PDB file of N, CA and C in Angstrom:
ATOM      1  N   MET A   7       0.807  -1.181   0.000  1.00 50.00           N
ATOM      2  CA  MET A   7       0.000   0.000   0.000  1.00 50.00           C
ATOM      3  C   MET A   7       0.861   1.259   0.000  1.00 50.00           C
ATOM      4  N   ALA A   8       1.997   1.201   0.622  1.00 53.00           N
ATOM      5  CA  ALA A   8       2.846   2.371   0.674  1.00 53.00           C
ATOM      6  C   ALA A   8       3.292   2.752  -0.723  1.00 53.00           C
ATOM      7  N   GLY A   9       3.480   1.786  -1.574  1.00 56.00           N
ATOM      8  CA  GLY A   9       3.904   2.051  -2.931  1.00 56.00           C
ATOM      9  C   GLY A   9       2.825   2.738  -3.738  1.00 56.00           C
ATOM     10  N   ALA A  10       1.549   2.479  -3.445  1.00 59.00           N
ATOM     11  CA  ALA A  10       0.444   3.102  -4.195  1.00 59.00           C
ATOM     12  C   ALA A  10       0.380   4.584  -3.899  1.00 59.00           C
ATOM     13  N   GLY A  11       0.610   4.979  -2.641  1.00 61.00           N
ATOM     14  CA  GLY A  11       0.585   6.399  -2.279  1.00 61.00           C
ATOM     15  C   GLY A  11       1.723   7.160  -2.935  1.00 61.00           C
ATOM     16  N   THR A  12       2.865   6.528  -3.012  1.00 66.00           N
ATOM     17  CA  THR A  12       4.025   7.159  -3.622  1.00 66.00           C
ATOM     18  C   THR A  12       3.806   7.340  -5.111  1.00 66.00           C
ATOM     19  N   ALA A  13       3.188   6.387  -5.722  1.00 63.00           N
ATOM     20  CA  ALA A  13       2.922   6.478  -7.157  1.00 63.00           C
ATOM     21  C   ALA A  13       1.930   7.596  -7.447  1.00 63.00           C
ATOM     22  N   ALA A  14       0.920   7.746  -6.602  1.00 63.00           N
ATOM     23  CA  ALA A  14      -0.064   8.818  -6.808  1.00 63.00           C
ATOM     24  C   ALA A  14       0.595  10.187  -6.624  1.00 63.00           C
ATOM     25  N   TRP A  15       1.467  10.284  -5.657  1.00 63.00           N
ATOM     26  CA  TRP A  15       2.164  11.563  -5.435  1.00 63.00           C
ATOM     27  C   TRP A  15       3.070  11.881  -6.612  1.00 63.00           C
ATOM     28  N   SER A  16       3.782  10.884  -7.114  1.00 62.00           N
ATOM     29  CA  SER A  16       4.693  11.068  -8.232  1.00 62.00           C
ATOM     30  C   SER A  16       3.925  11.484  -9.476  1.00 62.00           C
ATOM     31  N   GLN A  17       2.771  10.887  -9.680  1.00 64.00           N
ATOM     32  CA  GLN A  17       1.967  11.234 -10.846  1.00 64.00           C
ATOM     33  C   GLN A  17       1.461  12.673 -10.727  1.00 64.00           C
ATOM     34  N   ALA A  18       1.044  13.115  -9.552  1.00 63.00           N
ATOM     35  CA  ALA A  18       0.552  14.483  -9.345  1.00 63.00           C
ATOM     36  C   ALA A  18       1.705  15.486  -9.461  1.00 63.00           C
ATOM     37  N   TYR A  19       2.895  15.090  -9.027  1.00 66.00           N
ATOM     38  CA  TYR A  19       4.043  15.989  -9.065  1.00 66.00           C
ATOM     39  C   TYR A  19       4.498  16.255 -10.497  1.00 66.00           C
ATOM     40  N   ASN A  20       4.379  15.275 -11.347  1.00 65.00           N
ATOM     41  CA  ASN A  20       4.860  15.394 -12.717  1.00 65.00           C
ATOM     42  C   ASN A  20       3.865  16.113 -13.635  1.00 65.00           C
ATOM     43  N   GLN A  21       2.696  16.410 -13.162  1.00 71.00           N
ATOM     44  CA  GLN A  21       1.733  17.095 -14.011  1.00 71.00           C
ATOM     45  C   GLN A  21       2.165  18.540 -14.215  1.00 71.00           C
ATOM     46  N   GLN A  22       1.802  19.068 -15.376  1.00 76.00           N
ATOM     47  CA  GLN A  22       2.150  20.435 -15.709  1.00 76.00           C
ATOM     48  C   GLN A  22       1.123  21.384 -15.091  1.00 76.00           C
ATOM     49  N   VAL A  23       1.585  22.564 -14.632  1.00 71.00           N
ATOM     50  CA  VAL A  23       0.703  23.551 -14.040  1.00 71.00           C
ATOM     51  C   VAL A  23       0.035  24.347 -15.152  1.00 71.00           C
ATOM     52  N   ASN A  24      -1.200  24.648 -14.961  1.00 73.00           N
ATOM     53  CA  ASN A  24      -1.952  25.433 -15.943  1.00 73.00           C
ATOM     54  C   ASN A  24      -1.254  26.788 -16.154  1.00 73.00           C
ATOM     55  N   PRO A  25      -0.983  27.214 -17.393  1.00 73.00           N
ATOM     56  CA  PRO A  25      -0.297  28.489 -17.646  1.00 73.00           C
ATOM     57  C   PRO A  25      -1.042  29.701 -17.090  1.00 73.00           C
ATOM     58  N   GLN A  26      -2.343  29.629 -16.971  1.00 69.00           N
ATOM     59  CA  GLN A  26      -3.088  30.752 -16.400  1.00 69.00           C
ATOM     60  C   GLN A  26      -2.726  30.955 -14.928  1.00 69.00           C
ATOM     61  N   VAL A  27      -2.440  29.861 -14.238  1.00 69.00           N
ATOM     62  CA  VAL A  27      -2.059  29.956 -12.830  1.00 69.00           C
ATOM     63  C   VAL A  27      -0.673  30.607 -12.722  1.00 69.00           C
ATOM     64  N   THR A  28       0.265  30.155 -13.545  1.00 70.00           N
ATOM     65  CA  THR A  28       1.602  30.754 -13.469  1.00 70.00           C
ATOM     66  C   THR A  28       1.578  32.218 -13.880  1.00 70.00           C
ATOM     67  N   ASP A  29       0.754  32.590 -14.851  1.00 69.00           N
ATOM     68  CA  ASP A  29       0.650  33.998 -15.244  1.00 69.00           C
ATOM     69  C   ASP A  29       0.098  34.844 -14.105  1.00 69.00           C
ATOM     70  N   SER A  30      -0.883  34.317 -13.397  1.00 68.00           N
ATOM     71  CA  SER A  30      -1.471  35.096 -12.306  1.00 68.00           C
ATOM     72  C   SER A  30      -0.486  35.298 -11.162  1.00 68.00           C
ATOM     73  N   VAL A  31       0.514  34.440 -11.048  1.00 69.00           N
ATOM     74  CA  VAL A  31       1.523  34.589 -10.001  1.00 69.00           C
ATOM     75  C   VAL A  31       2.657  35.494 -10.469  1.00 69.00           C
ATOM     76  N   THR A  32       3.103  35.347 -11.706  1.00 70.00           N
ATOM     77  CA  THR A  32       4.275  36.100 -12.172  1.00 70.00           C
ATOM     78  C   THR A  32       3.935  37.521 -12.598  1.00 70.00           C
ATOM     79  N   GLN A  33       2.755  37.770 -13.106  1.00 70.00           N
ATOM     80  CA  GLN A  33       2.418  39.113 -13.594  1.00 70.00           C
ATOM     81  C   GLN A  33       2.479  40.177 -12.502  1.00 70.00           C
ATOM     82  N   PRO A  34       1.939  39.970 -11.314  1.00 71.00           N
ATOM     83  CA  PRO A  34       2.090  41.006 -10.272  1.00 71.00           C
ATOM     84  C   PRO A  34       3.551  41.268  -9.917  1.00 71.00           C
ATOM     85  N   ASN A  35       4.388  40.222  -9.912  1.00 68.00           N
ATOM     86  CA  ASN A  35       5.805  40.427  -9.614  1.00 68.00           C
ATOM     87  C   ASN A  35       6.474  41.252 -10.696  1.00 68.00           C
ATOM     88  N   VAL A  36       6.150  40.998 -11.947  1.00 69.00           N
ATOM     89  CA  VAL A  36       6.715  41.759 -13.054  1.00 69.00           C
ATOM     90  C   VAL A  36       6.249  43.203 -12.977  1.00 69.00           C
ATOM     91  N   GLU A  37       4.998  43.397 -12.611  1.00 70.00           N
ATOM     92  CA  GLU A  37       4.461  44.756 -12.510  1.00 70.00           C
ATOM     93  C   GLU A  37       5.183  45.546 -11.419  1.00 70.00           C
ATOM     94  N   VAL A  38       5.429  44.935 -10.285  1.00 70.00           N
ATOM     95  CA  VAL A  38       6.112  45.616  -9.188  1.00 70.00           C
ATOM     96  C   VAL A  38       7.535  45.980  -9.591  1.00 70.00           C
ATOM     97  N   VAL A  39       8.233  45.059 -10.234  1.00 73.00           N
ATOM     98  CA  VAL A  39       9.599  45.322 -10.666  1.00 73.00           C
ATOM     99  C   VAL A  39       9.617  46.399 -11.745  1.00 73.00           C
ATOM    100  N   GLY A  40       8.639  46.387 -12.625  1.00 75.00           N
ATOM    101  CA  GLY A  40       8.580  47.379 -13.695  1.00 75.00           C
ATOM    102  C   GLY A  40       8.250  48.769 -13.205  1.00 75.00           C
ATOM    103  N   GLU A  41       7.487  48.872 -12.147  1.00 80.00           N
ATOM    104  CA  GLU A  41       7.090  50.179 -11.621  1.00 80.00           C
ATOM    105  C   GLU A  41       8.131  50.788 -10.684  1.00 80.00           C
ATOM    106  N   ALA A  42       9.072  50.016 -10.220  1.00 82.00           N
ATOM    107  CA  ALA A  42      10.030  50.500  -9.218  1.00 82.00           C
ATOM    108  C   ALA A  42      10.822  51.723  -9.672  1.00 82.00           C
ATOM    109  N   PRO A  43      11.373  51.775 -10.893  1.00 86.00           N
ATOM    110  CA  PRO A  43      12.113  52.982 -11.283  1.00 86.00           C
ATOM    111  C   PRO A  43      11.236  54.228 -11.316  1.00 86.00           C
ATOM    112  N   ALA A  44      10.018  54.093 -11.810  1.00 86.00           N
ATOM    113  CA  ALA A  44       9.121  55.248 -11.862  1.00 86.00           C
ATOM    114  C   ALA A  44       8.740  55.705 -10.464  1.00 86.00           C
ATOM    115  N   MET A  45       8.517  54.781  -9.575  1.00 89.00           N
ATOM    116  CA  MET A  45       8.165  55.149  -8.198  1.00 89.00           C
ATOM    117  C   MET A  45       9.339  55.848  -7.510  1.00 89.00           C
ATOM    118  N   SER A  46      10.544  55.344  -7.705  1.00 90.00           N
ATOM    119  CA  SER A  46      11.693  55.975  -7.054  1.00 90.00           C
ATOM    120  C   SER A  46      11.946  57.365  -7.638  1.00 90.00           C
ATOM    121  N   GLN A  47      11.740  57.529  -8.948  1.00 92.00           N
ATOM    122  CA  GLN A  47      11.905  58.847  -9.564  1.00 92.00           C
ATOM    123  C   GLN A  47      10.858  59.816  -9.025  1.00 92.00           C
ATOM    124  N   GLY A  48       9.635  59.349  -8.885  1.00 92.00           N
ATOM    125  CA  GLY A  48       8.577  60.190  -8.326  1.00 92.00           C
ATOM    126  C   GLY A  48       8.871  60.599  -6.894  1.00 92.00           C
ATOM    127  N   ASN A  49       9.385  59.665  -6.107  1.00 94.00           N
ATOM    128  CA  ASN A  49       9.757  59.990  -4.722  1.00 94.00           C
ATOM    129  C   ASN A  49      10.881  61.018  -4.680  1.00 94.00           C
ATOM    130  N   LEU A  50      11.844  60.887  -5.598  1.00 95.00           N
ATOM    131  CA  LEU A  50      12.943  61.844  -5.651  1.00 95.00           C
ATOM    132  C   LEU A  50      12.434  63.245  -5.973  1.00 95.00           C
ATOM    133  N   TYR A  51      11.550  63.343  -6.972  1.00 95.00           N
ATOM    134  CA  TYR A  51      10.992  64.654  -7.328  1.00 95.00           C
ATOM    135  C   TYR A  51      10.215  65.267  -6.162  1.00 95.00           C
ATOM    136  N   GLN A  52       9.472  64.444  -5.469  1.00 96.00           N
ATOM    137  CA  GLN A  52       8.679  64.946  -4.349  1.00 96.00           C
ATOM    138  C   GLN A  52       9.593  65.436  -3.218  1.00 96.00           C
ATOM    139  N   GLU A  53      10.651  64.704  -2.937  1.00 96.00           N
ATOM    140  CA  GLU A  53      11.577  65.120  -1.877  1.00 96.00           C
ATOM    141  C   GLU A  53      12.325  66.390  -2.267  1.00 96.00           C
ATOM    142  N   GLU A  54      12.702  66.507  -3.541  1.00 96.00           N
ATOM    143  CA  GLU A  54      13.386  67.722  -3.988  1.00 96.00           C
ATOM    144  C   GLU A  54      12.476  68.932  -3.894  1.00 96.00           C
ATOM    145  N   SER A  55      11.229  68.767  -4.303  1.00 97.00           N
ATOM    146  CA  SER A  55      10.308  69.903  -4.237  1.00 97.00           C
ATOM    147  C   SER A  55      10.046  70.306  -2.792  1.00 97.00           C
ATOM    148  N   GLN A  56       9.985  69.348  -1.893  1.00 97.00           N
ATOM    149  CA  GLN A  56       9.797  69.668  -0.478  1.00 97.00           C
ATOM    150  C   GLN A  56      10.996  70.432   0.070  1.00 97.00           C
ATOM    151  N   ALA A  57      12.200  70.005  -0.304  1.00 97.00           N
ATOM    152  CA  ALA A  57      13.412  70.688   0.167  1.00 97.00           C
ATOM    153  C   ALA A  57      13.479  72.116  -0.371  1.00 97.00           C
ATOM    154  N   LEU A  58      13.134  72.305  -1.644  1.00 97.00           N
ATOM    155  CA  LEU A  58      13.152  73.652  -2.216  1.00 97.00           C
ATOM    156  C   LEU A  58      12.074  74.535  -1.590  1.00 97.00           C
ATOM    157  N   SER A  59      10.940  73.954  -1.286  1.00 97.00           N
ATOM    158  CA  SER A  59       9.887  74.726  -0.611  1.00 97.00           C
ATOM    159  C   SER A  59      10.341  75.177   0.766  1.00 97.00           C
ATOM    160  N   ASN A  60      11.006  74.296   1.484  1.00 97.00           N
ATOM    161  CA  ASN A  60      11.527  74.661   2.806  1.00 97.00           C
ATOM    162  C   ASN A  60      12.568  75.768   2.703  1.00 97.00           C
ATOM    163  N   ALA A  61      13.419  75.688   1.686  1.00 97.00           N
ATOM    164  CA  ALA A  61      14.441  76.717   1.508  1.00 97.00           C
ATOM    165  C   ALA A  61      13.803  78.072   1.188  1.00 97.00           C
ATOM    166  N   ALA A  62      12.797  78.067   0.316  1.00 97.00           N
ATOM    167  CA  ALA A  62      12.119  79.323  -0.027  1.00 97.00           C
ATOM    168  C   ALA A  62      11.389  79.897   1.181  1.00 97.00           C
ATOM    169  N   HIS A  63      10.784  79.040   1.968  1.00 97.00           N
ATOM    170  CA  HIS A  63      10.079  79.502   3.168  1.00 97.00           C
ATOM    171  C   HIS A  63      11.066  80.092   4.171  1.00 97.00           C
ATOM    172  N   SER A  64      12.212  79.455   4.330  1.00 97.00           N
ATOM    173  CA  SER A  64      13.222  79.970   5.253  1.00 97.00           C
ATOM    174  C   SER A  64      13.750  81.324   4.788  1.00 97.00           C
ATOM    175  N   ALA A  65      13.953  81.466   3.476  1.00 97.00           N
ATOM    176  CA  ALA A  65      14.444  82.747   2.951  1.00 97.00           C
ATOM    177  C   ALA A  65      13.415  83.850   3.164  1.00 97.00           C
ATOM    178  N   THR A  66      12.149  83.530   2.955  1.00 97.00           N
ATOM    179  CA  THR A  66      11.090  84.517   3.158  1.00 97.00           C
ATOM    180  C   THR A  66      11.006  84.933   4.623  1.00 97.00           C
ATOM    181  N   THR A  67      11.091  83.970   5.512  1.00 96.00           N
ATOM    182  CA  THR A  67      11.043  84.264   6.945  1.00 96.00           C
ATOM    183  C   THR A  67      12.227  85.128   7.366  1.00 96.00           C
ATOM    184  N   ALA A  68      13.415  84.819   6.855  1.00 96.00           N
ATOM    185  CA  ALA A  68      14.593  85.621   7.192  1.00 96.00           C
ATOM    186  C   ALA A  68      14.445  87.051   6.685  1.00 96.00           C
ATOM    187  N   GLN A  69      13.892  87.207   5.488  1.00 97.00           N
ATOM    188  CA  GLN A  69      13.697  88.553   4.941  1.00 97.00           C
ATOM    189  C   GLN A  69      12.689  89.338   5.782  1.00 97.00           C
ATOM    190  N   GLN A  70      11.625  88.672   6.196  1.00 96.00           N
ATOM    191  CA  GLN A  70      10.629  89.354   7.028  1.00 96.00           C
ATOM    192  C   GLN A  70      11.240  89.782   8.363  1.00 96.00           C
ATOM    193  N   GLN A  71      12.043  88.927   8.955  1.00 97.00           N
ATOM    194  CA  GLN A  71      12.663  89.274  10.234  1.00 97.00           C
ATOM    195  C   GLN A  71      13.655  90.421  10.071  1.00 97.00           C
ATOM    196  N   THR A  72      14.350  90.466   8.938  1.00 96.00           N
ATOM    197  CA  THR A  72      15.263  91.576   8.672  1.00 96.00           C
ATOM    198  C   THR A  72      14.493  92.877   8.532  1.00 96.00           C
ATOM    199  N   ASN A  73      13.349  92.828   7.865  1.00 96.00           N
ATOM    200  CA  ASN A  73      12.525  94.024   7.720  1.00 96.00           C
ATOM    201  C   ASN A  73      12.000  94.513   9.069  1.00 96.00           C
ATOM    202  N   VAL A  74      11.639  93.596   9.938  1.00 96.00           N
ATOM    203  CA  VAL A  74      11.165  93.980  11.273  1.00 96.00           C
ATOM    204  C   VAL A  74      12.292  94.653  12.051  1.00 96.00           C
ATOM    205  N   THR A  75      13.500  94.099  11.950  1.00 96.00           N
ATOM    206  CA  THR A  75      14.649  94.685  12.641  1.00 96.00           C
ATOM    207  C   THR A  75      14.966  96.079  12.112  1.00 96.00           C
ATOM    208  N   ALA A  76      14.914  96.240  10.787  1.00 95.00           N
ATOM    209  CA  ALA A  76      15.180  97.552  10.187  1.00 95.00           C
ATOM    210  C   ALA A  76      14.123  98.570  10.610  1.00 95.00           C
ATOM    211  N   GLN A  77      12.881  98.141  10.670  1.00 95.00           N
ATOM    212  CA  GLN A  77      11.818  99.049  11.093  1.00 95.00           C
ATOM    213  C   GLN A  77      12.005  99.445  12.556  1.00 95.00           C
ATOM    214  N   ALA A  78      12.404  98.509  13.397  1.00 95.00           N
ATOM    215  CA  ALA A  78      12.637  98.824  14.805  1.00 95.00           C
ATOM    216  C   ALA A  78      13.800  99.801  14.951  1.00 95.00           C
ATOM    217  N   ALA A  79      14.860  99.624  14.171  1.00 94.00           N
ATOM    218  CA  ALA A  79      15.998 100.544  14.240  1.00 94.00           C
ATOM    219  C   ALA A  79      15.594 101.945  13.784  1.00 94.00           C
ATOM    220  N   THR A  80      14.773 102.014  12.736  1.00 93.00           N
ATOM    221  CA  THR A  80      14.298 103.322  12.259  1.00 93.00           C
ATOM    222  C   THR A  80      13.411 103.985  13.298  1.00 93.00           C
ATOM    223  N   THR A  81      12.542 103.190  13.906  1.00 92.00           N
ATOM    224  CA  THR A  81      11.636 103.727  14.929  1.00 92.00           C
ATOM    225  C   THR A  81      12.410 104.296  16.110  1.00 92.00           C
ATOM    226  N   MET A  82      13.500 103.654  16.471  1.00 90.00           N
ATOM    227  CA  MET A  82      14.295 104.156  17.589  1.00 90.00           C
ATOM    228  C   MET A  82      15.242 105.278  17.147  1.00 90.00           C
ATOM    229  N   GLY A  83      15.666 105.284  15.886  1.00 88.00           N
ATOM    230  CA  GLY A  83      16.621 106.277  15.422  1.00 88.00           C
ATOM    231  C   GLY A  83      16.025 107.642  15.174  1.00 88.00           C
ATOM    232  N   VAL A  84      14.795 107.693  14.684  1.00 87.00           N
ATOM    233  CA  VAL A  84      14.174 108.988  14.371  1.00 87.00           C
ATOM    234  C   VAL A  84      14.006 109.855  15.619  1.00 87.00           C
ATOM    235  N   PRO A  85      13.455 109.355  16.717  1.00 84.00           N
ATOM    236  CA  PRO A  85      13.363 110.203  17.910  1.00 84.00           C
ATOM    237  C   PRO A  85      14.732 110.642  18.436  1.00 84.00           C
ATOM    238  N   THR A  86      15.730 109.783  18.261  1.00 82.00           N
ATOM    239  CA  THR A  86      17.077 110.149  18.694  1.00 82.00           C
ATOM    240  C   THR A  86      17.589 111.330  17.880  1.00 82.00           C
ATOM    241  N   LEU A  87      17.371 111.289  16.570  1.00 79.00           N
ATOM    242  CA  LEU A  87      17.789 112.400  15.722  1.00 79.00           C
ATOM    243  C   LEU A  87      17.002 113.671  16.046  1.00 79.00           C
ATOM    244  N   ASP A  88      15.732 113.515  16.338  1.00 79.00           N
ATOM    245  CA  ASP A  88      14.904 114.676  16.664  1.00 79.00           C
ATOM    246  C   ASP A  88      15.290 115.306  18.000  1.00 79.00           C
ATOM    247  N   SER A  89      15.863 114.544  18.892  1.00 78.00           N
ATOM    248  CA  SER A  89      16.196 115.073  20.213  1.00 78.00           C
ATOM    249  C   SER A  89      17.532 115.805  20.251  1.00 78.00           C
ATOM    250  N   VAL A  90      18.296 115.771  19.186  1.00 73.00           N
ATOM    251  CA  VAL A  90      19.595 116.445  19.154  1.00 73.00           C
ATOM    252  C   VAL A  90      19.361 117.952  19.068  1.00 73.00           C
ATOM    253  N   ASP A  91      20.110 118.708  19.873  1.00 74.00           N
ATOM    254  CA  ASP A  91      19.975 120.175  19.884  1.00 74.00           C
ATOM    255  C   ASP A  91      20.655 120.727  18.637  1.00 74.00           C
ATOM    256  N   THR A  92      19.874 121.339  17.752  1.00 73.00           N
ATOM    257  CA  THR A  92      20.410 121.810  16.472  1.00 73.00           C
ATOM    258  C   THR A  92      21.245 123.085  16.639  1.00 73.00           C
ATOM    259  N   ALA A  93      20.953 123.899  17.627  1.00 72.00           N
ATOM    260  CA  ALA A  93      21.721 125.136  17.811  1.00 72.00           C
ATOM    261  C   ALA A  93      23.161 124.818  18.193  1.00 72.00           C
ATOM    262  N   SER A  94      23.344 123.867  19.097  1.00 75.00           N
ATOM    263  CA  SER A  94      24.710 123.514  19.486  1.00 75.00           C
ATOM    264  C   SER A  94      25.439 122.846  18.325  1.00 75.00           C
ATOM    265  N   THR A  95      24.698 122.114  17.490  1.00 76.00           N
ATOM    266  CA  THR A  95      25.320 121.500  16.321  1.00 76.00           C
ATOM    267  C   THR A  95      25.794 122.565  15.350  1.00 76.00           C
ATOM    268  N   GLU A  96      25.003 123.619  15.170  1.00 77.00           N
ATOM    269  CA  GLU A  96      25.404 124.704  14.273  1.00 77.00           C
ATOM    270  C   GLU A  96      26.669 125.380  14.792  1.00 77.00           C
ATOM    271  N   ALA A  97      26.715 125.655  16.075  1.00 78.00           N
ATOM    272  CA  ALA A  97      27.878 126.323  16.654  1.00 78.00           C
ATOM    273  C   ALA A  97      29.129 125.462  16.525  1.00 78.00           C
ATOM    274  N   ALA A  98      28.995 124.191  16.770  1.00 81.00           N
ATOM    275  CA  ALA A  98      30.143 123.285  16.665  1.00 81.00           C
ATOM    276  C   ALA A  98      30.608 123.185  15.224  1.00 81.00           C
ATOM    277  N   THR A  99      29.690 123.164  14.293  1.00 81.00           N
ATOM    278  CA  THR A  99      30.055 123.082  12.878  1.00 81.00           C
ATOM    279  C   THR A  99      30.787 124.331  12.440  1.00 81.00           C
ATOM    280  N   ARG A 100      30.328 125.487  12.886  1.00 81.00           N
ATOM    281  CA  ARG A 100      31.006 126.734  12.521  1.00 81.00           C
ATOM    282  C   ARG A 100      32.405 126.806  13.144  1.00 81.00           C
ATOM    283  N   ASP A 101      32.546 126.289  14.353  1.00 83.00           N
ATOM    284  CA  ASP A 101      33.859 126.273  14.981  1.00 83.00           C
ATOM    285  C   ASP A 101      34.819 125.369  14.206  1.00 83.00           C
ATOM    286  N   ILE A 102      34.311 124.234  13.753  1.00 85.00           N
ATOM    287  CA  ILE A 102      35.156 123.290  13.015  1.00 85.00           C
ATOM    288  C   ILE A 102      35.613 123.914  11.701  1.00 85.00           C
ATOM    289  N   PHE A 103      34.720 124.561  10.991  1.00 84.00           N
ATOM    290  CA  PHE A 103      35.067 125.136   9.689  1.00 84.00           C
ATOM    291  C   PHE A 103      35.621 126.541   9.774  1.00 84.00           C
ATOM    292  N   GLY A 104      35.682 127.132  10.956  1.00 78.00           N
ATOM    293  CA  GLY A 104      36.274 128.444  11.159  1.00 78.00           C
ATOM    294  C   GLY A 104      35.430 129.576  10.609  1.00 78.00           C
ATOM    295  N   ALA A 105      34.161 129.399  10.502  1.00 64.00           N
ATOM    296  CA  ALA A 105      33.296 130.442   9.949  1.00 64.00           C
ATOM    297  C   ALA A 105      32.663 131.194  11.114  1.00 64.00           C
ATOM    298  N   THR A 106      32.302 132.393  10.836  1.00 60.00           N
ATOM    299  CA  THR A 106      31.608 133.187  11.850  1.00 60.00           C
ATOM    300  C   THR A 106      30.124 133.047  11.639  1.00 60.00           C
ATOM    301  N   ALA A 107      29.407 133.100  12.717  1.00 54.00           N
ATOM    302  CA  ALA A 107      27.961 132.979  12.610  1.00 54.00           C
ATOM    303  C   ALA A 107      27.391 134.227  11.991  1.00 54.00           C
ATOM    304  N   ALA A 108      26.461 134.010  11.113  1.00 59.00           N
ATOM    305  CA  ALA A 108      25.805 135.167  10.480  1.00 59.00           C
ATOM    306  C   ALA A 108      24.844 135.805  11.478  1.00 59.00           C
ATOM    307  N   GLU A 109      24.899 137.135  11.530  1.00 56.00           N
ATOM    308  CA  GLU A 109      24.028 137.847  12.457  1.00 56.00           C
ATOM    309  C   GLU A 109      22.626 137.949  11.843  1.00 56.00           C
ATOM    310  N   PRO A 110      21.625 137.557  12.622  1.00 56.00           N
ATOM    311  CA  PRO A 110      20.263 137.716  12.074  1.00 56.00           C
ATOM    312  C   PRO A 110      19.881 139.200  11.978  1.00 56.00           C
ATOM    313  N   ASP A 111      19.077 139.542  11.034  1.00 52.00           N
ATOM    314  CA  ASP A 111      18.650 140.944  10.838  1.00 52.00           C
ATOM    315  C   ASP A 111      17.609 141.349  11.821  1.00 52.00           C
TER     316      ASP A 111
END
């Protein structure tokens, strides 16, 4: 009886597999391998665009912060200039250049 089971197994093992079955197994594998270069290229483009977007955003933020700093310096500088005594500046300038002050009429 042991020989009958072995013969049945041997007969089943030697049978050819239906080509439709092998196609259904190999086609998805071929599709995955075929799509891999396109997927990796797409991922590369997406990562590059993200990096460039981050760089542009950082540059914009830095420019805005520079503008805020410049505005703050101007805001503090104008009152400082306005508080300087102009009469003493005139006298000092005339002393430096050796000119005499003009007498008002």
